[in-house]
mmCIF file with all atom_site columns, C-alpha atoms in Angstrom:
data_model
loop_
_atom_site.group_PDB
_atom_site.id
_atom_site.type_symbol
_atom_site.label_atom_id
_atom_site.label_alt_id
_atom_site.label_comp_id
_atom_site.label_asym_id
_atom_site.label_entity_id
_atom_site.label_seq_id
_atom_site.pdbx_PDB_ins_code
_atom_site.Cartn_x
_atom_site.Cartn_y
_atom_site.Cartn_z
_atom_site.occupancy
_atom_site.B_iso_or_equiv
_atom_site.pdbx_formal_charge
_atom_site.auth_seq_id
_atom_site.auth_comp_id
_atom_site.auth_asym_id
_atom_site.auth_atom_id
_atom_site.pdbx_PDB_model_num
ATOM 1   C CA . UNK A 1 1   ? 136.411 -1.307  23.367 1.00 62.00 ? 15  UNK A CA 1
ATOM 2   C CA . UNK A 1 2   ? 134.056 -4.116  22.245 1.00 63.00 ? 16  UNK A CA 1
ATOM 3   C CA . UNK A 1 3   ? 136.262 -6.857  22.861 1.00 55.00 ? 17  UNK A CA 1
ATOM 4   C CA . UNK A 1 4   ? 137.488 -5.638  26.104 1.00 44.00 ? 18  UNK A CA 1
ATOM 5   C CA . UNK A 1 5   ? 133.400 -5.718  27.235 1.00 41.00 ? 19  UNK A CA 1
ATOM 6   C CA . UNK A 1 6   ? 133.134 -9.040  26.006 1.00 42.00 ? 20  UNK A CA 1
ATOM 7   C CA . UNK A 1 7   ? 135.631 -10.599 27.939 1.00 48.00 ? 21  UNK A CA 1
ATOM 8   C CA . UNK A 1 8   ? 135.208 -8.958  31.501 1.00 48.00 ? 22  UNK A CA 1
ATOM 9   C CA . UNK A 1 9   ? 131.513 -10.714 30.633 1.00 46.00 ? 23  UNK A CA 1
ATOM 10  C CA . UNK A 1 10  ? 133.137 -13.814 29.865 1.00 46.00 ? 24  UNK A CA 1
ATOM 11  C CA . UNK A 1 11  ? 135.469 -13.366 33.200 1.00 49.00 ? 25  UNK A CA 1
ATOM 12  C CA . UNK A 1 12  ? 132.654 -12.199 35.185 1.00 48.00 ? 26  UNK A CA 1
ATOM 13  C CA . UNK A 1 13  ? 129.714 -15.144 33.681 1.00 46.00 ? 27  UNK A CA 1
ATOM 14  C CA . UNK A 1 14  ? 132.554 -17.908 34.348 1.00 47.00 ? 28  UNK A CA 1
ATOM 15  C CA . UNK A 1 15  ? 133.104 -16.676 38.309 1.00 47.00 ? 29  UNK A CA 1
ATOM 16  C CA . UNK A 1 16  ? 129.246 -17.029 38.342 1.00 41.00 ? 30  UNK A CA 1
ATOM 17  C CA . UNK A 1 17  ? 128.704 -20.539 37.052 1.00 40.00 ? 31  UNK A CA 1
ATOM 18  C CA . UNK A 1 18  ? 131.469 -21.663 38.573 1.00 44.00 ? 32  UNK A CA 1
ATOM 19  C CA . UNK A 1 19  ? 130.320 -20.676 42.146 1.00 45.00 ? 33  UNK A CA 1
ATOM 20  C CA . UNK A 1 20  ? 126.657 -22.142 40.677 1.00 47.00 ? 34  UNK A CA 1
ATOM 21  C CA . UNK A 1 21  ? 128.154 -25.441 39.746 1.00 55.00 ? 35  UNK A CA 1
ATOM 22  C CA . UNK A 1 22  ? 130.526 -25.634 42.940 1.00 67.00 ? 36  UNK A CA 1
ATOM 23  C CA . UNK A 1 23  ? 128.024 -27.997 45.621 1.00 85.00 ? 37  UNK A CA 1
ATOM 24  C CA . UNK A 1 24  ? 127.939 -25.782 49.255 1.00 93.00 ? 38  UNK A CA 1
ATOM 25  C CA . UNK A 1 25  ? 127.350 -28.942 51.085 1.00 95.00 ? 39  UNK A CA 1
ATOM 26  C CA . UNK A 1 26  ? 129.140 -28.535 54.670 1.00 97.00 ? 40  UNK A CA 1
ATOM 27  C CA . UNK A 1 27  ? 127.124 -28.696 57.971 1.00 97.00 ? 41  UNK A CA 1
ATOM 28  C CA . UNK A 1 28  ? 128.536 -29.180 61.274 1.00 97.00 ? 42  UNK A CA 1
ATOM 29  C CA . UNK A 1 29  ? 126.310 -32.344 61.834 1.00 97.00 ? 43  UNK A CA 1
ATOM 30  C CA . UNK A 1 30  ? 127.183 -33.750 58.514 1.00 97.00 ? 44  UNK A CA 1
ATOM 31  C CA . UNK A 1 31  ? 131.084 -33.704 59.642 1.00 98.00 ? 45  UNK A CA 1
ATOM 32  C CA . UNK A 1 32  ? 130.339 -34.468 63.203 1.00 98.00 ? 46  UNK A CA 1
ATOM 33  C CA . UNK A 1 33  ? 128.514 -37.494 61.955 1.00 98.00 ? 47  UNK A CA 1
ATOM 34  C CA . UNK A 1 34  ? 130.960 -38.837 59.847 1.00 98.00 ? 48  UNK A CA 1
ATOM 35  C CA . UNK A 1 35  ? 133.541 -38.501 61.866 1.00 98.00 ? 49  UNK A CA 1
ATOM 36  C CA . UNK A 1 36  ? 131.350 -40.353 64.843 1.00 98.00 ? 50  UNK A CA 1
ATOM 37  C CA . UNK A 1 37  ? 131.054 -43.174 62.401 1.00 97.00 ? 51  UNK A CA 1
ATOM 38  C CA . UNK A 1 38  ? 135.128 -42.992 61.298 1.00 98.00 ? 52  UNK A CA 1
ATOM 39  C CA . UNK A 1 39  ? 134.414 -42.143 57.814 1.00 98.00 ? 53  UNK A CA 1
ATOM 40  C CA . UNK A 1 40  ? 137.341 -40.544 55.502 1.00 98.00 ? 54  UNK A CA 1
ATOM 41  C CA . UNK A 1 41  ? 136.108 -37.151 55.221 1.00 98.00 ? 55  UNK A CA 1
ATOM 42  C CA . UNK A 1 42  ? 137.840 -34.483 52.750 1.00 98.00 ? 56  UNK A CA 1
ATOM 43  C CA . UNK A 1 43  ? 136.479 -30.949 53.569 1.00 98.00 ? 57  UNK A CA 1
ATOM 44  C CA . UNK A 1 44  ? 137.114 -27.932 50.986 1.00 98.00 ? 58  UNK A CA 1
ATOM 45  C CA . UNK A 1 45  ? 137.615 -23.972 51.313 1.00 97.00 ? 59  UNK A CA 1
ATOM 46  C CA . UNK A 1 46  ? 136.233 -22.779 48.738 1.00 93.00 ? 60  UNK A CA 1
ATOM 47  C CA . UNK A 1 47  ? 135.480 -19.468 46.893 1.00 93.00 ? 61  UNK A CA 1
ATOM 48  C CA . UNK A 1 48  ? 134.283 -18.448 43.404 1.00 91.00 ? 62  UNK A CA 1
ATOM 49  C CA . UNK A 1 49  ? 136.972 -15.990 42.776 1.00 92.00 ? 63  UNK A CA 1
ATOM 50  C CA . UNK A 1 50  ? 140.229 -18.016 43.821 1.00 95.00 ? 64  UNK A CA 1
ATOM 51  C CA . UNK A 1 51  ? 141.411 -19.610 40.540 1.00 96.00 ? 65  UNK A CA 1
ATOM 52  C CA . UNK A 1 52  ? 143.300 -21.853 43.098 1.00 97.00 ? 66  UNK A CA 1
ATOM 53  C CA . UNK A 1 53  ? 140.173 -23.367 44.300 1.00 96.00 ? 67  UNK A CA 1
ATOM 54  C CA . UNK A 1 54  ? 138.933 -23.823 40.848 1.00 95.00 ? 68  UNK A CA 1
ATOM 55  C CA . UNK A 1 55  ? 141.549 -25.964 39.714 1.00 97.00 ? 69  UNK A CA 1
ATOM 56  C CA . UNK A 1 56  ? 141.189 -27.778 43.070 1.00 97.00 ? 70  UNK A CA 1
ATOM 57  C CA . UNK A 1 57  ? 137.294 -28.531 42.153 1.00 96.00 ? 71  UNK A CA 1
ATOM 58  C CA . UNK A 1 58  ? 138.373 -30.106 38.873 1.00 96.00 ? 72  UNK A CA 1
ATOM 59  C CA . UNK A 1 59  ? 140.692 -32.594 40.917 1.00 98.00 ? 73  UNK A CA 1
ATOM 60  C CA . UNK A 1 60  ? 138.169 -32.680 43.677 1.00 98.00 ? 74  UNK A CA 1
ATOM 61  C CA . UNK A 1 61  ? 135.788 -33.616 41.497 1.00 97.00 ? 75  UNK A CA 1
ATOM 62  C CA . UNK A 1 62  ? 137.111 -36.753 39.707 1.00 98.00 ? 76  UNK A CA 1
ATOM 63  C CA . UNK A 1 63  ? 138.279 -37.859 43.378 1.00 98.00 ? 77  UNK A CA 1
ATOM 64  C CA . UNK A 1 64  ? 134.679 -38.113 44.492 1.00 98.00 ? 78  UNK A CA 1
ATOM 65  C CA . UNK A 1 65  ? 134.407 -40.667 41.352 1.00 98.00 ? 79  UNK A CA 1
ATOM 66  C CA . UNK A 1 66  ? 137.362 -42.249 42.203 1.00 98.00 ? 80  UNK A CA 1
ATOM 67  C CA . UNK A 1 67  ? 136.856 -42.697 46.422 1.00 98.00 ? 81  UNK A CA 1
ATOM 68  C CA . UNK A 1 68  ? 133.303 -43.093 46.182 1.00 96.00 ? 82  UNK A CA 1
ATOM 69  C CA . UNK A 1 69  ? 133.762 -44.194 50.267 1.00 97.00 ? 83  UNK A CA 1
ATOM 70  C CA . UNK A 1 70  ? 134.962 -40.519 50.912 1.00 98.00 ? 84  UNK A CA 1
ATOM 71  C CA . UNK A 1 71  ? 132.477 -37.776 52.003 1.00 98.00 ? 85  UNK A CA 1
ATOM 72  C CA . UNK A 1 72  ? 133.447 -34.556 50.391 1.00 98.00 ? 86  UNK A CA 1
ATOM 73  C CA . UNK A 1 73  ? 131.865 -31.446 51.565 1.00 98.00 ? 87  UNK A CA 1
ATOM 74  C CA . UNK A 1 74  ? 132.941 -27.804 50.570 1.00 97.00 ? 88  UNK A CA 1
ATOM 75  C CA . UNK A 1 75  ? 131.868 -24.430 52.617 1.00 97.00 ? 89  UNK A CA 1
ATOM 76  C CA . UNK A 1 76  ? 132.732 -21.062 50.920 1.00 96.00 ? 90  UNK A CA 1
ATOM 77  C CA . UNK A 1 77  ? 135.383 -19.271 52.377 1.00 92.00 ? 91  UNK A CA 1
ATOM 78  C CA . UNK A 1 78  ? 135.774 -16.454 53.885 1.00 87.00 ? 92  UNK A CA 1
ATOM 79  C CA . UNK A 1 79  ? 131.801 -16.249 53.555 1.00 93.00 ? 93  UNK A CA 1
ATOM 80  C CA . UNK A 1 80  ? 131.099 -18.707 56.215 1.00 95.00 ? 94  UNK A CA 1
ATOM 81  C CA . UNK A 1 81  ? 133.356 -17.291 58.834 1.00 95.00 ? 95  UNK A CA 1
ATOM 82  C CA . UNK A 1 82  ? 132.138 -19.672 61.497 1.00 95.00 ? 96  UNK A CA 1
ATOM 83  C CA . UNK A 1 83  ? 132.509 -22.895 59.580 1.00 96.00 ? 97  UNK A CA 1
ATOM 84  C CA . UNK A 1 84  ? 136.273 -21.359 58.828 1.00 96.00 ? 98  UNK A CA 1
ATOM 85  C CA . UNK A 1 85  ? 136.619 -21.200 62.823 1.00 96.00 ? 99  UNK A CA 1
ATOM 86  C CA . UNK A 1 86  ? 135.561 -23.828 63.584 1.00 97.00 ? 100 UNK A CA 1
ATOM 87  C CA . UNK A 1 87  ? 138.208 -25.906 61.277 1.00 97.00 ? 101 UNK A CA 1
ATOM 88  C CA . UNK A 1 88  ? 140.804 -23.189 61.996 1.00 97.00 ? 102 UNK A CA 1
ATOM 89  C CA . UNK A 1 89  ? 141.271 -22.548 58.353 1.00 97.00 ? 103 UNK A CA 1
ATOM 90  C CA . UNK A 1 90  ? 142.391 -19.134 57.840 1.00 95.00 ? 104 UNK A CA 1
ATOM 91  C CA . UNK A 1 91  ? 142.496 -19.384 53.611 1.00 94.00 ? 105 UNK A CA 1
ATOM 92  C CA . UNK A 1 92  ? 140.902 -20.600 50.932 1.00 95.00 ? 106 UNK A CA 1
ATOM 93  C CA . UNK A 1 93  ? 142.336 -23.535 49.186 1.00 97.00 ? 107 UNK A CA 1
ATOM 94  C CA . UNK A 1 94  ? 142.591 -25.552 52.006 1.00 98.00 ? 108 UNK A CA 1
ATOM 95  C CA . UNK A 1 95  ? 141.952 -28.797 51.909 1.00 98.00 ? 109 UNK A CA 1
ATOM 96  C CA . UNK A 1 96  ? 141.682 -30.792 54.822 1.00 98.00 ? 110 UNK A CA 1
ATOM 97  C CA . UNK A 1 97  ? 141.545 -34.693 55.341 1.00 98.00 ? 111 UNK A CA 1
ATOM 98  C CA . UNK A 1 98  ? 139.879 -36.861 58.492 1.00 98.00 ? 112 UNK A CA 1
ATOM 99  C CA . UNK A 1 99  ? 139.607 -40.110 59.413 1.00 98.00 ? 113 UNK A CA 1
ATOM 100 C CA . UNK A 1 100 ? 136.964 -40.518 61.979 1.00 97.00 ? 114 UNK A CA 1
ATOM 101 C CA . UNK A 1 101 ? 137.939 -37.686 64.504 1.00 97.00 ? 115 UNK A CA 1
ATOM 102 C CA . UNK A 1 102 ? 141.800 -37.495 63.157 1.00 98.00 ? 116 UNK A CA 1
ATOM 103 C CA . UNK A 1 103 ? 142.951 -34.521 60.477 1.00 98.00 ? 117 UNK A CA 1
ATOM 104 C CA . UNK A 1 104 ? 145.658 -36.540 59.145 1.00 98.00 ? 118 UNK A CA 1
ATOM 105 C CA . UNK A 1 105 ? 146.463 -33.928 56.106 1.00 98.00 ? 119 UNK A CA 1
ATOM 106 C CA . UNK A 1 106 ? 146.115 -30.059 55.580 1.00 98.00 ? 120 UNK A CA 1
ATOM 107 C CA . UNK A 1 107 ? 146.944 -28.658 52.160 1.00 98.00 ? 121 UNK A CA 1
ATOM 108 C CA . UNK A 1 108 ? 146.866 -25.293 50.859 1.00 97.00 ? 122 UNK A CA 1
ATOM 109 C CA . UNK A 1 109 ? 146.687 -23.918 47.601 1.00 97.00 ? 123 UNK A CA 1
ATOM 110 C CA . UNK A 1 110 ? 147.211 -27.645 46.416 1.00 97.00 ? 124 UNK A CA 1
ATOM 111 C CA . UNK A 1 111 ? 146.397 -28.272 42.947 1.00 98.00 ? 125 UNK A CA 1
ATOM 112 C CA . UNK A 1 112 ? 148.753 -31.404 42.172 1.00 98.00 ? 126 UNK A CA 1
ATOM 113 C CA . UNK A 1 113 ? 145.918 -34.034 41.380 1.00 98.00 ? 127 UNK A CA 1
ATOM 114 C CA . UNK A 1 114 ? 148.619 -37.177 42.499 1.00 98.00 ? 128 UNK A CA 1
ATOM 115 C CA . UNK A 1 115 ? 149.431 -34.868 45.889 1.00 98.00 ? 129 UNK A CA 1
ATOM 116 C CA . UNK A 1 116 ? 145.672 -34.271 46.864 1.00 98.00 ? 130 UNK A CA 1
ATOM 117 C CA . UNK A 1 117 ? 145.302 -37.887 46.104 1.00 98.00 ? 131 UNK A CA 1
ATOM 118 C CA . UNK A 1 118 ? 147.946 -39.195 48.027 1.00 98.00 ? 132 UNK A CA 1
ATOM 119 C CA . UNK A 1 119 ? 146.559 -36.678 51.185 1.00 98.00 ? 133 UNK A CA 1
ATOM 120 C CA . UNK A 1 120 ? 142.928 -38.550 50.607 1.00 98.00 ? 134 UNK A CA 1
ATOM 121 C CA . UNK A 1 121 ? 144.915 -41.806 50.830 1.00 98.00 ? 135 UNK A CA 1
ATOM 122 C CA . UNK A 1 122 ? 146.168 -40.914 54.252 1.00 96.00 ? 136 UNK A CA 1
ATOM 123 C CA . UNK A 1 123 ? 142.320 -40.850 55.530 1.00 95.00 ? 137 UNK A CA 1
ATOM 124 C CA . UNK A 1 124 ? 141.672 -44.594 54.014 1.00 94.00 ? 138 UNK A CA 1
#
């Protein structure tokens, strides 16, 4: 009995920290913006208890080293139902991929680091 309360407080601490650790950055006037000025712009769907979208943030996360000209910005999904909307993104795990006012990729559930790459590619 022990052991099976120790790990449903190890399952339920890691779904905290990772939603702590996970940047909620997305405004409508930070996209808008961006977008205005024909930046690459990679927005995430994100939500503490999709595994899917954990794994994403690990690749997510080295990209933003690696495209240091991208903006990334992550909302949490389906919490912010009007950001959702407003992108027409009906599940977590999306990713989605602008350059200047163009979406020129939409990925879901995508965890393949060299396929979320080559979708950030298509906004450069």
């Amino acid at each position: 009995m022990q052991k099976v309360l120790v790990i449903i407080f190890l399952l339920i601490s890691t779904n905290i920290f990772a939603e702590e650790n996970q940047k909620l950055n997305f405004t409508v006037e930070k996209f808008e913006d961006a977008k205005k000025n024909g930046e690459t712009v990679v927005v995430a769907a994100w939500s503490k208890y999709c595994g899917t979208c954990i794994r994403q943030k690990v690749v997510l996360e080295q990209a933003e080293k690696d495209f240091k000209d991208v903006l990334f910005l992550y909302y949490n999904h389906p919490k912010k139902k009007d950001i959702a909307k407003y992108l027409k993104i009906d599940h977590r795990s999306t990713i989605l991929v602008f350059k200047g006012e163009t979406e020129v990729s939409r990925t879901l559930g995508q965890v393949d680091k060299s396929i979320i790459y080559s979708s950030i590619k298509e906004g450069i």
